[in-house]
Amino acid sequence: MKKLDRFRTSSNRGLSDFTAFDYVLMFFGLPVELDKGKIHRAPEVTWILLIFSVLISLMAFKYEFLRNLISFKQSDFILKKLFNCVTVFFVHADIWHLLSNMYFLYVFGDNVENELGRKKYLALIFCATAVGTLSYGYFFSNSGRVLVGASGGIMGVMTFYLLRFPSSRFAMLFLFYPFIVPGWAFMVLFFFKDIFGLVLQANHMTHVSHM
């Protein structure tokens, strides 16, 4: 198996190549990947994680007992917390939380799975999920909030991707105008977004688990 090449110049896209769907994604604050790397194997693990996350999250929206079973709460007993620090990957707070996380997994996951292989890729995701969850539990031990979401695991995937491919390009929307940033700049912007969110703590997002 050949080692993953950097990125093909033939797959590069520019502002003139944007579709209406690209603008919709950027309008909702989602980055558009412009440089698609070579994939030597089907991203089967990524697709399985996507399917299971969607199905389990949709079921948890309807059945509260399932949500309580696999979400993380600091007040739970230790064995349940150890189990739930990974299972939180498969349950989300609402439909937007689910869709945005699955989008990031779709964009970044295939290249990382291709680079690491299936076993190391799974290890990265679930270790990052556990570290993110337990970090939140440690820093906000008295919050009483229930932690859900794949954000910690996906942040681990994104970090690997952006460190491995720092020159990859992403498009974002600012004041309704698209601009292109390299991967390393996107990582910096994302980090400061979480710092800002951590200071405000304005919503359900657990920004510590991202970091």
Short mmCIF file of C-alpha atoms in Angstrom, two decimals:
data_model
loop_
_atom_site.label_atom_id
_atom_site.label_comp_id
_atom_site.label_asym_id
_atom_site.label_seq_id
_atom_site.Cartn_x
_atom_site.Cartn_y
_atom_site.Cartn_z
CA MET A 1 0.00 0.00 0.00
CA LYS A 2 1.47 3.30 -1.03
CA LYS A 3 1.81 6.00 1.58
CA LEU A 4 -0.76 8.76 1.17
CA ASP A 5 0.56 11.48 -1.10
CA ARG A 6 0.22 15.11 -0.16
CA PHE A 7 -2.59 16.50 -2.28
CA ARG A 8 -3.16 16.32 -6.02
CA THR A 9 -2.98 19.68 -7.75
CA SER A 10 -5.53 18.39 -10.25
CA SER A 11 -8.13 18.20 -7.48
CA ASN A 12 -7.62 21.77 -6.32
CA ARG A 13 -10.65 24.02 -6.41
CA GLY A 14 -10.89 27.79 -6.40
CA LEU A 15 -13.57 30.39 -5.72
CA SER A 16 -14.86 30.08 -9.29
CA ASP A 17 -15.59 26.38 -8.71
CA PHE A 18 -17.99 26.89 -5.80
CA THR A 19 -21.47 25.44 -6.06
CA ALA A 20 -24.66 26.70 -4.45
CA PHE A 21 -24.37 23.89 -1.92
CA ASP A 22 -20.88 25.10 -0.95
CA TYR A 23 -22.32 28.52 -0.16
CA VAL A 24 -25.11 26.95 1.90
CA LEU A 25 -22.52 25.04 3.95
CA MET A 26 -20.44 28.17 4.51
CA PHE A 27 -23.52 30.21 5.39
CA PHE A 28 -24.12 27.81 8.28
CA GLY A 29 -20.52 28.18 9.43
CA LEU A 30 -19.18 24.93 7.97
CA PRO A 31 -15.84 24.89 6.13
CA VAL A 32 -15.63 23.62 2.56
CA GLU A 33 -12.70 21.32 1.79
CA LEU A 34 -11.01 22.47 -1.43
CA ASP A 35 -8.17 19.94 -1.75
CA LYS A 36 -9.27 16.33 -1.73
CA GLY A 37 -6.42 13.93 -0.99
CA LYS A 38 -5.87 10.60 -2.68
CA ILE A 39 -7.79 7.78 -0.99
CA HIS A 40 -6.36 4.27 -1.41
CA ARG A 41 -9.05 2.46 0.56
CA ALA A 42 -12.77 2.96 1.12
CA PRO A 43 -13.38 4.84 4.41
CA GLU A 44 -15.51 2.02 5.80
CA VAL A 45 -14.95 2.86 9.47
CA THR A 46 -15.92 6.49 8.88
CA TRP A 47 -19.15 5.46 7.18
CA ILE A 48 -19.99 2.93 9.91
CA LEU A 49 -19.43 5.58 12.60
CA LEU A 50 -21.61 8.03 10.65
CA ILE A 51 -24.45 5.54 10.26
CA PHE A 52 -24.40 4.37 13.88
CA SER A 53 -24.12 7.93 15.23
CA VAL A 54 -27.11 9.08 13.19
CA LEU A 55 -29.26 6.07 14.05
CA ILE A 56 -28.45 6.04 17.77
CA SER A 57 -28.80 9.83 18.09
CA LEU A 58 -32.20 9.78 16.38
CA MET A 59 -33.33 7.01 18.72
CA ALA A 60 -32.00 8.93 21.74
CA PHE A 61 -33.98 12.02 20.68
CA LYS A 62 -37.12 9.91 21.07
CA TYR A 63 -36.21 7.60 23.96
CA GLU A 64 -34.86 9.40 27.02
CA PHE A 65 -33.77 6.19 28.73
CA LEU A 66 -31.34 5.54 25.87
CA ARG A 67 -30.01 9.09 26.10
CA ASN A 68 -29.44 8.68 29.84
CA LEU A 69 -27.82 5.29 29.32
CA ILE A 70 -25.06 6.46 26.95
CA SER A 71 -24.54 10.12 27.91
CA PHE A 72 -21.92 11.25 30.43
CA LYS A 73 -22.79 12.81 33.76
CA GLN A 74 -20.24 13.63 36.44
CA SER A 75 -22.55 12.43 39.23
CA ASP A 76 -22.78 8.89 37.80
CA PHE A 77 -20.87 6.05 39.44
CA ILE A 78 -17.33 5.45 38.23
CA LEU A 79 -17.91 2.39 36.01
CA LYS A 80 -20.75 4.07 34.14
CA LYS A 81 -18.59 7.18 33.63
CA LEU A 82 -15.77 5.09 32.20
CA PHE A 83 -18.23 3.43 29.82
CA ASN A 84 -19.95 6.68 28.88
CA CYS A 85 -16.75 8.64 28.24
CA VAL A 86 -16.71 6.78 24.90
CA THR A 87 -20.42 6.15 24.20
CA VAL A 88 -21.12 9.90 24.21
CA PHE A 89 -19.75 9.82 20.65
CA PHE A 90 -23.05 8.28 19.49
CA VAL A 91 -25.57 10.67 21.06
CA HIS A 92 -26.12 14.38 20.40
CA ALA A 93 -28.01 17.30 21.91
CA ASP A 94 -30.11 18.18 18.86
CA ILE A 95 -30.31 17.72 15.10
CA TRP A 96 -27.89 20.58 14.31
CA HIS A 97 -25.34 19.22 16.78
CA LEU A 98 -25.62 15.84 15.07
CA LEU A 99 -25.43 17.14 11.49
CA SER A 100 -22.50 19.48 12.10
CA ASN A 101 -20.46 16.79 13.86
CA MET A 102 -21.20 14.26 11.12
CA TYR A 103 -20.19 16.78 8.48
CA PHE A 104 -16.80 17.31 10.13
CA LEU A 105 -16.35 13.55 10.46
CA TYR A 106 -17.20 13.13 6.77
CA VAL A 107 -14.78 15.87 5.64
CA PHE A 108 -11.78 14.91 7.77
CA GLY A 109 -12.34 11.24 8.54
CA ASP A 110 -11.69 9.63 5.17
CA ASN A 111 -8.17 11.03 4.79
CA VAL A 112 -7.22 10.25 8.39
CA GLU A 113 -8.56 6.70 8.14
CA ASN A 114 -6.63 6.25 4.90
CA GLU A 115 -3.45 7.55 6.55
CA LEU A 116 -3.65 5.63 9.84
CA GLY A 117 -5.48 2.47 8.88
CA ARG A 118 -8.71 1.28 10.46
CA LYS A 119 -7.43 0.13 13.87
CA LYS A 120 -5.29 3.18 14.63
CA TYR A 121 -8.04 5.44 13.31
CA LEU A 122 -10.59 3.92 15.70
CA ALA A 123 -8.08 4.17 18.54
CA LEU A 124 -7.52 7.85 17.78
CA ILE A 125 -11.25 8.61 17.73
CA PHE A 126 -12.17 6.80 20.92
CA CYS A 127 -9.08 7.94 22.86
CA ALA A 128 -9.77 11.55 21.85
CA THR A 129 -13.44 11.11 22.82
CA ALA A 130 -12.50 9.73 26.23
CA VAL A 131 -9.89 12.43 26.89
CA GLY A 132 -12.28 15.20 25.83
CA THR A 133 -15.10 13.81 27.97
CA LEU A 134 -12.99 13.24 31.07
CA SER A 135 -11.38 16.68 30.68
CA TYR A 136 -14.80 18.28 30.72
CA GLY A 137 -15.76 16.21 33.77
CA TYR A 138 -12.60 17.31 35.57
CA PHE A 139 -12.80 21.04 34.82
CA PHE A 140 -16.58 21.27 35.31
CA SER A 141 -17.13 18.67 38.00
CA ASN A 142 -19.87 20.71 39.67
CA SER A 143 -21.76 21.76 36.55
CA GLY A 144 -24.37 18.99 36.76
CA ARG A 145 -24.72 19.07 32.98
CA VAL A 146 -25.11 15.98 30.82
CA LEU A 147 -22.36 15.66 28.21
CA VAL A 148 -23.20 14.31 24.76
CA GLY A 149 -21.63 14.45 21.31
CA ALA A 150 -18.79 13.23 19.11
CA SER A 151 -16.96 16.56 19.29
CA GLY A 152 -13.98 15.34 21.32
CA GLY A 153 -13.30 12.42 18.98
CA ILE A 154 -13.79 14.49 15.85
CA MET A 155 -11.48 17.17 17.21
CA GLY A 156 -8.81 14.50 17.54
CA VAL A 157 -9.36 13.55 13.88
CA MET A 158 -9.26 17.20 12.79
CA THR A 159 -6.06 17.86 14.73
CA PHE A 160 -4.30 14.90 13.12
CA TYR A 161 -5.53 15.94 9.67
CA LEU A 162 -4.46 19.56 10.01
CA LEU A 163 -1.05 18.67 11.44
CA ARG A 164 -0.48 16.08 8.71
CA PHE A 165 -1.77 18.33 5.91
CA PRO A 166 -1.15 21.92 7.08
CA SER A 167 -1.21 23.28 3.51
CA SER A 168 -4.62 21.85 2.66
CA ARG A 169 -7.12 24.61 1.89
CA PHE A 170 -10.58 25.39 3.23
CA ALA A 171 -13.15 27.98 2.26
CA MET A 172 -15.12 29.93 4.84
CA LEU A 173 -17.61 32.76 4.72
CA PHE A 174 -16.93 36.11 6.37
CA LEU A 175 -19.42 38.98 6.01
CA PHE A 176 -21.06 36.98 3.19
CA TYR A 177 -17.81 36.84 1.24
CA PRO A 178 -15.91 33.54 0.78
CA PHE A 179 -12.23 33.41 1.59
CA ILE A 180 -9.67 30.61 1.51
CA VAL A 181 -7.42 29.66 4.44
CA PRO A 182 -4.73 26.97 4.75
CA GLY A 183 -5.28 24.11 7.15
CA TRP A 184 -2.98 25.46 9.86
CA ALA A 185 -4.86 28.80 9.85
CA PHE A 186 -8.19 26.99 10.06
CA MET A 187 -6.90 25.11 13.12
CA VAL A 188 -5.86 28.38 14.78
CA LEU A 189 -9.26 29.97 14.03
CA PHE A 190 -11.07 26.92 15.39
CA PHE A 191 -8.95 26.97 18.55
CA PHE A 192 -9.71 30.63 19.25
CA LYS A 193 -13.39 30.02 18.56
CA ASP A 194 -13.35 27.46 21.35
CA ILE A 195 -11.45 29.81 23.67
CA PHE A 196 -14.12 32.46 23.01
CA GLY A 197 -16.91 29.92 23.54
CA LEU A 198 -15.30 28.68 26.75
CA VAL A 199 -15.22 32.21 28.16
CA LEU A 200 -18.84 32.87 27.27
CA GLN A 201 -20.22 29.34 27.86
CA ALA A 202 -23.25 30.60 25.96
CA ASN A 203 -24.64 27.26 24.83
CA HIS A 204 -24.52 23.50 25.37
CA MET A 205 -21.24 23.04 23.55
CA THR A 206 -18.43 21.81 25.78
CA HIS A 207 -15.52 23.72 24.35
CA VAL A 208 -13.02 22.19 26.81
CA SER A 209 -13.56 18.76 25.22
CA HIS A 210 -12.57 20.26 21.86
CA MET A 211 -9.27 21.46 23.25
#
